[in-house]
Amino acid sequence: MENVIKIQNLSKYYGKFQALNNINLNVPEGSIFGYLGPNGAGKTTTLKILTGLLHYSQGSVKIFDQEVKNHSLTINKRTGFLPDAEMPKYETIFRFLSLTGKLNNISQRKERISTSLHQVGLKKLQNRKIGNLSKGQKQRVGIANALLHDPQLLILDEPNSGLDPIARKNILSLLKDLAKEGKSIILSSHIIGEVDKIATNIAIIHRGKIVEAGKRHDLTKYLAHRKFIVSGKIDQEKVLSLDYVTAYTHDLLDRVNITVSNNISEEKLLLDLIQKCDSKIKFFSLMEFSLEDLFFAKITDKIEGEDYP
Amino acid sequence: MRFYSFFVQFKHDLWGDRLKLMLLSLLFFFQIIMSIIGTFYMQDLLKLFDFELMNPITPSGEVAFADFFSDVFLFGILIASLGTMNLFAGDIETGSISYSLSRPIKCEDYSIAKISSRLITLIVPFIIASFAGWFYLLFFFTEIPLINLIWTLIPIALFYSYIGIVTSLLSTRFSSLTAGFSAIVIFVIQFAISAFKPLELLSPFTCVAFWPKLLYNNSSLNSWEVIFNLGMISIWILIPLILTILSMRRRDF
C-alpha cells in the first residue's frame, strides 16, 4: 500500500518555540489515520502544514509524492480540508460552497453542492446564512466543503467537535464509507473513543514529538503484553522484587494491576507469581486495552508534575 | 487559465461587498451635495442668524466644484482607511482565512483579488457621487468641462487606492484597529512631509496636490508633468501592493 502522506524530519518553530520536533509520519492510501494528542501538542500545526497554510522550518512533507512547499496548489485540488476555524458568517451555505466549487472547477456545481450537503444532513438549509447556524451545523458545513470536490485525501481537524451524538454517528459512518471507496483520511481529535471506532492507523503526538505511531491493532497489542489484572493473596513486596515488574497498583475493584516489561510472557509472570512470590491466584488476565489506555499510557506519565498545556 | 482563480475570488468578494458599495455611494453623494449646498447657500443661512462673513466669497460653480472635491477628499481618506483596515485582519483573526487558502488559489491571487474588489467598492461610489455632483452643478449653476472632472477623479481614485493598499498591508500583520490607527498616523506624517520642499517627493500627497494647481490656476497643461505625477503615484501604489503580497506569502495562518 502506497503512502499518500510522507512526512520526514519535520520541524516547525514559532519564533523560539519549537512546535514540532523532527516528526516522521506516513499515511497509507485508503487508511483512516487518527492523529491524537492533548491540546497544544502540535496536531493542528501538522495539519495546517499539510495544506500549505503554515511554512515549515525543516524537513520534507510530501502529499501524492509532491513536496507541499512547492506544489500546494495542485495538492489542494486533490485534498479536502476541514480547519478548526470560523467560517464567514454573512455568507449563505450555498455561496460558501459555491466558491469552493468554482475554484475547484467543478462541473454540475449545484448538484455536487446538493450531494455533499445531503451527506452531512443539511440539504434543506443551503440558503441559510452561516452566522445563523449552530456550532454543530457549521461543523457539518465545513465537512461538506471538504467533501465537495470529491478529494482523494481528507484532512480533518477535530471533525466531531460540537456535533450532537446523531451527527457524530453519521459523520463517523460517512468517513468509514469514504475510506471504503479508497479515500485516505487523516483526522485529529482528542475524543479518543470515536477515533478508536474508525481509525486503521494511529499516531500520538505530545509536545511536538510523535510518541507512538503505527497500525491501530499493532499498537494496542503491543501494550496488551504489558499489563495484567490479578486477584488473590499477593505479596506486593515480593512482586515488586521481580526485576521485570515496572508497576504495581490497585484498581477500583481492589484487584492488582501489574505492569511488566513488554518481552515478558503471561506464562512467565504467572509462574513467578506462584513460585517466587508465593501468591494464591484467584484470577489472572491480560488487560483489554483500548486506544484510550494507550493514549493515557503514552501521555499521562509524561505530563505528571508538569504544566498541562 | 492563469487568472481563473483570481477572477472567481474577485467576483465573489465584489458581490459580497455590494451592500457596502451602495451605502458608500449614498454617503459620498450626501457629502458632495452638502458641500455644494454649503458653498451656495451658507451665506444666506448665516444671514438668517444675523451673522455675516467678514470676507464673503462669491459663490460660483468653479468654487463649488473645488469645494466638494476638497471636502470629499478628506472624507474619502477616512473611508478608504476604515474600509480596508479589516480586509485581511478580519479573516486572520477569525481563522476563516484557513478555508480560503486551503482552496486551490495562490496566495497572491487571493490577496490581489481581495484588495482590488475592496478598492472598487471604495472608489466606484466616489466616482458615482462625483458625477452626480457634477450634473447637479451643470443643471442648476454652471458648466464645468467634463475633462476637468475626469482629470480630478483620476488622481484622487489613485490616491484612495494607495490609502487602501497601505491599510491592507498593515492589516496583514496587525489587528483591524491597530492597522486603521497606524495607517492614519502614516498618512498624517506623509501629509506633513509634503509641505517641506526637499522632502515633498517622499509623500504621495504631493502627486495629488499637483492636479488642483493644474486645473484651477490656469497653468498650461504640461504633459510631462502629468506623466511624471501619474508615474509617481503608480510607484506609491505598487510598493505597498508588492509588500502586501510578500507579507501574505510569508506569514503563517
PDB file of N, CA and C in Angstrom, chain A residues 12 14 48 51 53-55 73 76-77 79 81-83 85-88 91 95-96 99-100 102-105 109 138 142 145, chain B residues 4-6 8-9 11-13 15-18 94-106 248-253:
ATOM      1  N   LYS A  12       8.982  22.550  13.180  1.00  0.00           N
ATOM      2  CA  LYS A  12       8.352  23.857  12.989  1.00  0.00           C
ATOM      3  C   LYS A  12       8.593  24.708  14.237  1.00  0.00           C
ATOM      4  N   TYR A  14       7.806  28.449  16.132  1.00  0.00           N
ATOM      5  CA  TYR A  14       7.104  29.737  16.198  1.00  0.00           C
ATOM      6  C   TYR A  14       8.039  30.649  16.984  1.00  0.00           C
ATOM      7  N   LYS A  48      -2.100  21.925   9.332  1.00  0.00           N
ATOM      8  CA  LYS A  48      -2.001  23.167   8.547  1.00  0.00           C
ATOM      9  C   LYS A  48      -0.779  23.145   7.637  1.00  0.00           C
ATOM     10  N   THR A  51      -1.644  21.422   4.454  1.00  0.00           N
ATOM     11  CA  THR A  51      -2.443  22.172   3.476  1.00  0.00           C
ATOM     12  C   THR A  51      -1.733  23.434   2.989  1.00  0.00           C
ATOM     13  N   LEU A  53      -0.856  26.000   4.758  1.00  0.00           N
ATOM     14  CA  LEU A  53      -1.204  27.229   5.483  1.00  0.00           C
ATOM     15  C   LEU A  53      -0.069  27.675   6.401  1.00  0.00           C
ATOM     16  N   LEU A  54       0.786  26.744   6.767  1.00  0.00           N
ATOM     17  CA  LEU A  54       1.941  27.072   7.606  1.00  0.00           C
ATOM     18  C   LEU A  54       3.215  26.691   6.871  1.00  0.00           C
ATOM     19  N   HIS A  55       4.218  27.514   7.036  1.00  0.00           N
ATOM     20  CA  HIS A  55       5.525  27.171   6.468  1.00  0.00           C
ATOM     21  C   HIS A  55       6.259  26.309   7.482  1.00  0.00           C
ATOM     22  N   LEU A  73      -0.807  24.214  -4.504  1.00  0.00           N
ATOM     23  CA  LEU A  73      -1.983  24.465  -5.346  1.00  0.00           C
ATOM     24  C   LEU A  73      -2.520  23.164  -5.957  1.00  0.00           C
ATOM     25  N   ASN A  76      -3.852  20.928  -3.139  1.00  0.00           N
ATOM     26  CA  ASN A  76      -5.144  21.373  -2.606  1.00  0.00           C
ATOM     27  C   ASN A  76      -6.318  20.976  -3.497  1.00  0.00           C
ATOM     28  N   LYS A  77      -6.043  20.784  -4.800  1.00  0.00           N
ATOM     29  CA  LYS A  77      -7.123  20.344  -5.691  1.00  0.00           C
ATOM     30  C   LYS A  77      -7.536  18.912  -5.393  1.00  0.00           C
ATOM     31  N   THR A  79      -7.123  17.487  -2.281  1.00  0.00           N
ATOM     32  CA  THR A  79      -7.392  17.277  -0.851  1.00  0.00           C
ATOM     33  C   THR A  79      -8.568  18.146  -0.387  1.00  0.00           C
ATOM     34  N   PHE A  81     -10.011  19.961   3.122  1.00  0.00           N
ATOM     35  CA  PHE A  81      -9.518  20.307   4.457  1.00  0.00           C
ATOM     36  C   PHE A  81     -10.646  20.878   5.312  1.00  0.00           C
ATOM     37  N   LEU A  82     -10.751  20.381   6.511  1.00  0.00           N
ATOM     38  CA  LEU A  82     -11.672  20.972   7.486  1.00  0.00           C
ATOM     39  C   LEU A  82     -10.830  21.606   8.583  1.00  0.00           C
ATOM     40  N   PRO A  83     -10.671  22.925   8.571  1.00  0.00           N
ATOM     41  CA  PRO A  83      -9.883  23.544   9.645  1.00  0.00           C
ATOM     42  C   PRO A  83     -10.711  23.717  10.910  1.00  0.00           C
ATOM     43  N   ALA A  85     -11.687  26.305  12.524  1.00  0.00           N
ATOM     44  CA  ALA A  85     -11.746  27.769  12.427  1.00  0.00           C
ATOM     45  C   ALA A  85     -13.166  28.220  12.112  1.00  0.00           C
ATOM     46  N   GLU A  86     -13.392  29.515  12.288  1.00  0.00           N
ATOM     47  CA  GLU A  86     -14.720  30.062  11.970  1.00  0.00           C
ATOM     48  C   GLU A  86     -14.893  30.228  10.462  1.00  0.00           C
ATOM     49  N   MET A  87     -16.161  30.236  10.058  1.00  0.00           N
ATOM     50  CA  MET A  87     -16.462  30.460   8.642  1.00  0.00           C
ATOM     51  C   MET A  87     -17.012  31.864   8.473  1.00  0.00           C
ATOM     52  N   PRO A  88     -16.965  32.423   7.255  1.00  0.00           N
ATOM     53  CA  PRO A  88     -17.531  33.763   7.060  1.00  0.00           C
ATOM     54  C   PRO A  88     -19.025  33.772   7.360  1.00  0.00           C
ATOM     55  N   GLU A  91     -22.116  34.903   4.824  1.00  0.00           N
ATOM     56  CA  GLU A  91     -22.382  34.196   3.567  1.00  0.00           C
ATOM     57  C   GLU A  91     -23.397  33.087   3.788  1.00  0.00           C
ATOM     58  N   ARG A  95     -23.491  29.858  -1.080  1.00  0.00           N
ATOM     59  CA  ARG A  95     -22.467  30.759  -1.639  1.00  0.00           C
ATOM     60  C   ARG A  95     -21.059  30.341  -1.199  1.00  0.00           C
ATOM     61  N   PHE A  96     -20.967  29.935   0.069  1.00  0.00           N
ATOM     62  CA  PHE A  96     -19.688  29.495   0.628  1.00  0.00           C
ATOM     63  C   PHE A  96     -19.174  28.256  -0.123  1.00  0.00           C
ATOM     64  N   LEU A  99     -18.130  28.907  -3.901  1.00  0.00           N
ATOM     65  CA  LEU A  99     -16.777  29.422  -4.155  1.00  0.00           C
ATOM     66  C   LEU A  99     -15.779  28.260  -4.228  1.00  0.00           C
ATOM     67  N   THR A 100     -15.909  27.313  -3.292  1.00  0.00           N
ATOM     68  CA  THR A 100     -15.024  26.136  -3.329  1.00  0.00           C
ATOM     69  C   THR A 100     -15.230  25.385  -4.646  1.00  0.00           C
ATOM     70  N   LYS A 102     -16.342  26.556  -7.537  1.00  0.00           N
ATOM     71  CA  LYS A 102     -15.803  27.298  -8.695  1.00  0.00           C
ATOM     72  C   LYS A 102     -14.286  27.201  -8.743  1.00  0.00           C
ATOM     73  N   LEU A 103     -13.643  27.381  -7.580  1.00  0.00           N
ATOM     74  CA  LEU A 103     -12.170  27.340  -7.576  1.00  0.00           C
ATOM     75  C   LEU A 103     -11.640  25.946  -7.920  1.00  0.00           C
ATOM     76  N   ASN A 104     -12.447  24.931  -7.623  1.00  0.00           N
ATOM     77  CA  ASN A 104     -12.037  23.574  -8.000  1.00  0.00           C
ATOM     78  C   ASN A 104     -12.526  23.203  -9.397  1.00  0.00           C
ATOM     79  N   ASN A 105     -13.153  24.177 -10.045  1.00  0.00           N
ATOM     80  CA  ASN A 105     -13.622  23.986 -11.418  1.00  0.00           C
ATOM     81  C   ASN A 105     -14.546  22.776 -11.561  1.00  0.00           C
ATOM     82  N   ARG A 109     -22.029  22.084 -10.590  1.00  0.00           N
ATOM     83  CA  ARG A 109     -21.741  22.544  -9.235  1.00  0.00           C
ATOM     84  C   ARG A 109     -22.937  22.395  -8.293  1.00  0.00           C
ATOM     85  N   LYS A 138     -22.457  24.327  11.640  1.00  0.00           N
ATOM     86  CA  LYS A 138     -21.303  24.942  10.969  1.00  0.00           C
ATOM     87  C   LYS A 138     -20.230  23.890  10.687  1.00  0.00           C
ATOM     88  N   GLY A 142     -18.578  22.725   7.153  1.00  0.00           N
ATOM     89  CA  GLY A 142     -17.145  22.592   6.912  1.00  0.00           C
ATOM     90  C   GLY A 142     -16.803  21.233   6.312  1.00  0.00           C
ATOM     91  N   ASN A 145     -17.889  21.164   2.779  1.00  0.00           N
ATOM     92  CA  ASN A 145     -16.932  21.941   1.989  1.00  0.00           C
ATOM     93  C   ASN A 145     -15.705  21.089   1.646  1.00  0.00           C
TER      94      ASN A 145
ATOM     95  N   TYR B   4      -7.903  32.459 -13.723  1.00  0.00           N
ATOM     96  CA  TYR B   4      -9.253  31.971 -13.418  1.00  0.00           C
ATOM     97  C   TYR B   4      -9.575  32.128 -11.924  1.00  0.00           C
ATOM     98  N   SER B   5      -8.665  31.621 -11.076  1.00  0.00           N
ATOM     99  CA  SER B   5      -8.958  31.658  -9.639  1.00  0.00           C
ATOM    100  C   SER B   5      -9.021  33.090  -9.113  1.00  0.00           C
ATOM    101  N   PHE B   6      -8.196  33.971  -9.704  1.00  0.00           N
ATOM    102  CA  PHE B   6      -8.251  35.385  -9.317  1.00  0.00           C
ATOM    103  C   PHE B   6      -9.645  35.957  -9.606  1.00  0.00           C
ATOM    104  N   VAL B   8     -12.486  34.404 -10.050  1.00  0.00           N
ATOM    105  CA  VAL B   8     -13.530  33.771  -9.230  1.00  0.00           C
ATOM    106  C   VAL B   8     -13.575  34.427  -7.855  1.00  0.00           C
ATOM    107  N   GLN B   9     -12.401  34.580  -7.239  1.00  0.00           N
ATOM    108  CA  GLN B   9     -12.326  35.190  -5.896  1.00  0.00           C
ATOM    109  C   GLN B   9     -12.762  36.656  -5.952  1.00  0.00           C
ATOM    110  N   LYS B  11     -14.766  38.168  -8.112  1.00  0.00           N
ATOM    111  CA  LYS B  11     -16.216  38.277  -8.322  1.00  0.00           C
ATOM    112  C   LYS B  11     -16.964  37.965  -7.022  1.00  0.00           C
ATOM    113  N   HIS B  12     -16.482  36.949  -6.351  1.00  0.00           N
ATOM    114  CA  HIS B  12     -17.112  36.528  -5.095  1.00  0.00           C
ATOM    115  C   HIS B  12     -17.059  37.665  -4.063  1.00  0.00           C
ATOM    116  N   ASP B  13     -15.878  38.271  -3.916  1.00  0.00           N
ATOM    117  CA  ASP B  13     -15.706  39.335  -2.913  1.00  0.00           C
ATOM    118  C   ASP B  13     -16.486  40.582  -3.293  1.00  0.00           C
ATOM    119  N   TRP B  15     -19.211  40.798  -5.091  1.00  0.00           N
ATOM    120  CA  TRP B  15     -20.643  40.565  -4.857  1.00  0.00           C
ATOM    121  C   TRP B  15     -20.951  40.621  -3.355  1.00  0.00           C
ATOM    122  N   GLY B  16     -20.018  40.126  -2.568  1.00  0.00           N
ATOM    123  CA  GLY B  16     -20.198  40.159  -1.114  1.00  0.00           C
ATOM    124  C   GLY B  16     -20.201  41.585  -0.574  1.00  0.00           C
ATOM    125  N   ASP B  17     -19.514  42.495  -1.292  1.00  0.00           N
ATOM    126  CA  ASP B  17     -19.404  43.883  -0.830  1.00  0.00           C
ATOM    127  C   ASP B  17     -20.474  44.795  -1.422  1.00  0.00           C
ATOM    128  N   ARG B  18     -21.467  44.225  -2.117  1.00  0.00           N
ATOM    129  CA  ARG B  18     -22.399  45.067  -2.862  1.00  0.00           C
ATOM    130  C   ARG B  18     -23.189  46.033  -1.973  1.00  0.00           C
ATOM    131  N   THR B  94     -10.406  35.673  12.736  1.00  0.00           N
ATOM    132  CA  THR B  94     -11.416  34.622  12.942  1.00  0.00           C
ATOM    133  C   THR B  94     -10.909  33.256  12.485  1.00  0.00           C
ATOM    134  N   GLY B  95      -9.871  33.245  11.703  1.00  0.00           N
ATOM    135  CA  GLY B  95      -9.328  31.975  11.197  1.00  0.00           C
ATOM    136  C   GLY B  95      -9.986  31.544   9.898  1.00  0.00           C
ATOM    137  N   SER B  96     -10.970  32.326   9.409  1.00  0.00           N
ATOM    138  CA  SER B  96     -11.678  31.885   8.193  1.00  0.00           C
ATOM    139  C   SER B  96     -10.766  31.904   6.963  1.00  0.00           C
ATOM    140  N   ILE B  97      -9.607  32.535   7.108  1.00  0.00           N
ATOM    141  CA  ILE B  97      -8.632  32.522   6.001  1.00  0.00           C
ATOM    142  C   ILE B  97      -8.138  31.092   5.742  1.00  0.00           C
ATOM    143  N   SER B  98      -8.227  30.228   6.775  1.00  0.00           N
ATOM    144  CA  SER B  98      -7.825  28.821   6.587  1.00  0.00           C
ATOM    145  C   SER B  98      -8.689  28.154   5.521  1.00  0.00           C
ATOM    146  N   TYR B  99      -9.981  28.498   5.520  1.00  0.00           N
ATOM    147  CA  TYR B  99     -10.876  27.949   4.497  1.00  0.00           C
ATOM    148  C   TYR B  99     -10.487  28.502   3.127  1.00  0.00           C
ATOM    149  N   SER B 100     -10.230  29.827   3.079  1.00  0.00           N
ATOM    150  CA  SER B 100      -9.949  30.473   1.793  1.00  0.00           C
ATOM    151  C   SER B 100      -8.676  29.924   1.165  1.00  0.00           C
ATOM    152  N   LEU B 101      -7.599  29.857   1.964  1.00  0.00           N
ATOM    153  CA  LEU B 101      -6.309  29.486   1.381  1.00  0.00           C
ATOM    154  C   LEU B 101      -6.092  27.982   1.257  1.00  0.00           C
ATOM    155  N   SER B 102      -7.015  27.188   1.827  1.00  0.00           N
ATOM    156  CA  SER B 102      -6.880  25.748   1.585  1.00  0.00           C
ATOM    157  C   SER B 102      -7.607  25.355   0.298  1.00  0.00           C
ATOM    158  N   ARG B 103      -8.267  26.346  -0.321  1.00  0.00           N
ATOM    159  CA  ARG B 103      -8.845  26.104  -1.647  1.00  0.00           C
ATOM    160  C   ARG B 103      -7.727  26.256  -2.687  1.00  0.00           C
ATOM    161  N   PRO B 104      -7.936  25.721  -3.891  1.00  0.00           N
ATOM    162  CA  PRO B 104      -6.852  25.834  -4.871  1.00  0.00           C
ATOM    163  C   PRO B 104      -6.730  27.255  -5.442  1.00  0.00           C
ATOM    164  N   ILE B 105      -6.158  28.135  -4.664  1.00  0.00           N
ATOM    165  CA  ILE B 105      -5.924  29.509  -5.133  1.00  0.00           C
ATOM    166  C   ILE B 105      -4.564  29.957  -4.590  1.00  0.00           C
ATOM    167  N   LYS B 106      -3.807  30.624  -5.446  1.00  0.00           N
ATOM    168  CA  LYS B 106      -2.496  31.110  -4.999  1.00  0.00           C
ATOM    169  C   LYS B 106      -2.696  32.266  -4.035  1.00  0.00           C
ATOM    170  N   MET B 248       1.754  38.442   2.858  1.00  0.00           N
ATOM    171  CA  MET B 248       0.784  37.341   2.903  1.00  0.00           C
ATOM    172  C   MET B 248       1.456  36.007   2.605  1.00  0.00           C
ATOM    173  N   ARG B 249       2.390  36.021   1.663  1.00  0.00           N
ATOM    174  CA  ARG B 249       3.051  34.766   1.286  1.00  0.00           C
ATOM    175  C   ARG B 249       3.934  34.239   2.402  1.00  0.00           C
ATOM    176  N   ARG B 250       4.526  35.159   3.150  1.00  0.00           N
ATOM    177  CA  ARG B 250       5.499  34.728   4.153  1.00  0.00           C
ATOM    178  C   ARG B 250       4.884  34.411   5.507  1.00  0.00           C
ATOM    179  N   ARG B 251       3.647  34.815   5.710  1.00  0.00           N
ATOM    180  CA  ARG B 251       3.122  34.602   7.062  1.00  0.00           C
ATOM    181  C   ARG B 251       2.409  33.251   7.206  1.00  0.00           C
ATOM    182  N   ASP B 252       2.297  32.810   8.461  1.00  0.00           N
ATOM    183  CA  ASP B 252       1.598  31.565   8.758  1.00  0.00           C
ATOM    184  C   ASP B 252       0.142  31.883   9.094  1.00  0.00           C
ATOM    185  N   PHE B 253      -0.751  30.988   8.717  1.00  0.00           N
ATOM    186  CA  PHE B 253      -2.171  31.213   9.027  1.00  0.00           C
ATOM    187  C   PHE B 253      -2.716  30.089   9.908  1.00  0.00           C
TER     188      PHE B 253
END
